[in-house]
Amino acid sequence: MSRLRILGVVGVLATTAVIAAGGAPAQAHYDRYYHGSDFASISDSHDLLKACDYESDGHAVKAQWRTWTFEIGGTGWDADGAGGDCARAVPPGDAAEFRVCENDVGCTAWRYM
């Protein structure tokens, strides 16, 4: 097998390994994660997490983050149901995932930031 062909095969195998491992780390971006009409959002720079209660159902909403070492933190509860002021928190620099939780209902699955 020629040297050029060997390099091509190695390149394909390396690319396949990166894709199988989950790809390259994502760039920071704004994201919103819904639970019905309620949502959690993370800012572009990942330095502000918000929980916003947009349902007048008596169920408060909070947002949580989880770090790579599985430490969990988050916002306080937003209970107004009017979509006005949202609960806010500053996640640590190693926060990797976030989710939204509705009191007495449950939480969404974790989503990568």
GROMACS .gro file of C-alpha atoms in nm:
model
  113
    1MET     CA    1   0.000   0.000   0.000
    2SER     CA    2   0.135   0.340  -0.091
    3ARG     CA    3   0.230   0.593   0.171
    4LEU     CA    4  -0.041   0.833   0.046
    5ARG     CA    5  -0.309   0.562   0.073
    6ILE     CA    6  -0.197   0.474   0.428
    7LEU     CA    7  -0.222   0.842   0.531
    8GLY     CA    8  -0.571   0.856   0.381
    9VAL     CA    9  -0.686   0.550   0.579
   10VAL     CA   10  -0.535   0.688   0.900
   11GLY     CA   11  -0.714   1.020   0.841
   12VAL     CA   12  -1.051   0.848   0.792
   13LEU     CA   13  -1.000   0.637   1.106
   14ALA     CA   14  -0.904   0.944   1.312
   15THR     CA   15  -1.208   1.137   1.189
   16THR     CA   16  -1.435   0.843   1.269
   17ALA     CA   17  -1.289   0.822   1.621
   18VAL     CA   18  -1.356   1.192   1.683
   19ILE     CA   19  -1.715   1.162   1.563
   20ALA     CA   20  -1.775   0.848   1.773
   21ALA     CA   21  -1.635   1.022   2.080
   22GLY     CA   22  -1.887   1.303   2.049
   23GLY     CA   23  -1.708   1.541   1.817
   24ALA     CA   24  -1.519   1.854   1.903
   25PRO     CA   25  -1.627   2.066   2.202
   26ALA     CA   26  -1.911   2.301   2.114
   27GLN     CA   27  -1.855   2.673   2.094
   28ALA     CA   28  -2.034   2.890   2.348
   29HIS     CA   29  -2.377   2.995   2.228
   30TYR     CA   30  -2.714   3.111   2.361
   31ASP     CA   31  -2.952   2.823   2.424
   32ARG     CA   32  -3.306   2.793   2.555
   33TYR     CA   33  -3.451   2.465   2.688
   34TYR     CA   34  -3.830   2.436   2.724
   35HIS     CA   35  -4.054   2.250   2.969
   36GLY     CA   36  -4.397   2.333   2.827
   37SER     CA   37  -4.397   2.712   2.800
   38ASP     CA   38  -4.148   2.748   3.089
   39PHE     CA   39  -3.780   2.754   3.001
   40ALA     CA   40  -3.420   2.774   3.115
   41SER     CA   41  -3.169   2.972   2.911
   42ILE     CA   42  -2.792   3.003   2.909
   43SER     CA   43  -2.619   3.317   2.776
   44ASP     CA   44  -2.377   3.323   2.482
   45SER     CA   45  -2.078   3.338   2.714
   46HIS     CA   46  -2.228   3.079   2.955
   47ASP     CA   47  -2.206   3.323   3.245
   48LEU     CA   48  -2.580   3.366   3.311
   49LEU     CA   49  -2.841   3.095   3.363
   50LYS     CA   50  -3.209   3.195   3.381
   51ALA     CA   51  -3.533   3.015   3.470
   52CYS     CA   52  -3.854   3.171   3.342
   53ASP     CA   53  -4.204   3.070   3.449
   54TYR     CA   54  -4.446   3.139   3.163
   55GLU     CA   55  -4.734   2.920   3.285
   56SER     CA   56  -4.993   3.044   3.536
   57ASP     CA   57  -5.036   2.693   3.679
   58GLY     CA   58  -4.902   2.738   4.034
   59HIS     CA   59  -4.584   2.538   3.954
   60ALA     CA   60  -4.264   2.735   4.006
   61VAL     CA   61  -3.967   2.683   3.773
   62LYS     CA   62  -3.591   2.671   3.833
   63ALA     CA   63  -3.285   2.606   3.619
   64GLN     CA   64  -2.996   2.383   3.722
   65TRP     CA   65  -2.642   2.334   3.595
   66ARG     CA   66  -2.415   2.033   3.638
   67THR     CA   67  -2.037   2.042   3.617
   68TRP     CA   68  -1.807   1.779   3.465
   69THR     CA   69  -1.755   1.650   3.823
   70PHE     CA   70  -2.134   1.618   3.870
   71GLU     CA   71  -2.175   1.909   4.112
   72ILE     CA   72  -2.524   2.057   4.077
   73GLY     CA   73  -2.632   2.415   4.138
   74GLY     CA   74  -2.883   2.653   3.994
   75THR     CA   75  -3.122   2.941   4.019
   76GLY     CA   76  -3.387   3.000   4.278
   77TRP     CA   77  -3.750   2.939   4.192
   78ASP     CA   78  -3.939   3.169   3.954
   79ALA     CA   79  -4.304   3.139   4.053
   80ASP     CA   80  -4.482   3.435   3.898
   81GLY     CA   81  -4.627   3.253   3.598
   82ALA     CA   82  -4.631   3.581   3.412
   83GLY     CA   83  -4.299   3.570   3.231
   84GLY     CA   84  -4.179   3.890   3.395
   85ASP     CA   85  -3.869   3.863   3.608
   86CYS     CA   86  -3.682   3.538   3.566
   87ALA     CA   87  -3.470   3.369   3.835
   88ARG     CA   88  -3.097   3.412   3.763
   89ALA     CA   89  -2.768   3.253   3.864
   90VAL     CA   90  -2.405   3.258   3.751
   91PRO     CA   91  -2.284   2.904   3.674
   92PRO     CA   92  -1.921   2.808   3.744
   93GLY     CA   93  -1.674   2.800   3.457
   94ASP     CA   94  -1.675   2.420   3.444
   95ALA     CA   95  -2.053   2.388   3.409
   96ALA     CA   96  -2.125   2.143   3.128
   97GLU     CA   97  -2.500   2.084   3.122
   98PHE     CA   98  -2.824   2.253   3.219
   99ARG     CA   99  -3.192   2.168   3.256
  100VAL     CA  100  -3.524   2.320   3.363
  101CYS     CA  101  -3.732   2.187   3.653
  102GLU     CA  102  -4.097   2.253   3.729
  103ASN     CA  103  -4.204   2.215   4.093
  104ASP     CA  104  -4.426   1.908   4.153
  105VAL     CA  105  -4.390   1.810   3.785
  106GLY     CA  106  -4.024   1.716   3.725
  107CYS     CA  107  -3.714   1.809   3.529
  108THR     CA  108  -3.609   1.780   3.168
  109ALA     CA  109  -3.311   1.566   3.075
  110TRP     CA  110  -2.968   1.733   3.098
  111ARG     CA  111  -2.861   1.928   2.789
  112TYR     CA  112  -2.501   2.020   2.703
  113MET     CA  113  -2.433   2.392   2.716
   0.00000   0.00000   0.00000
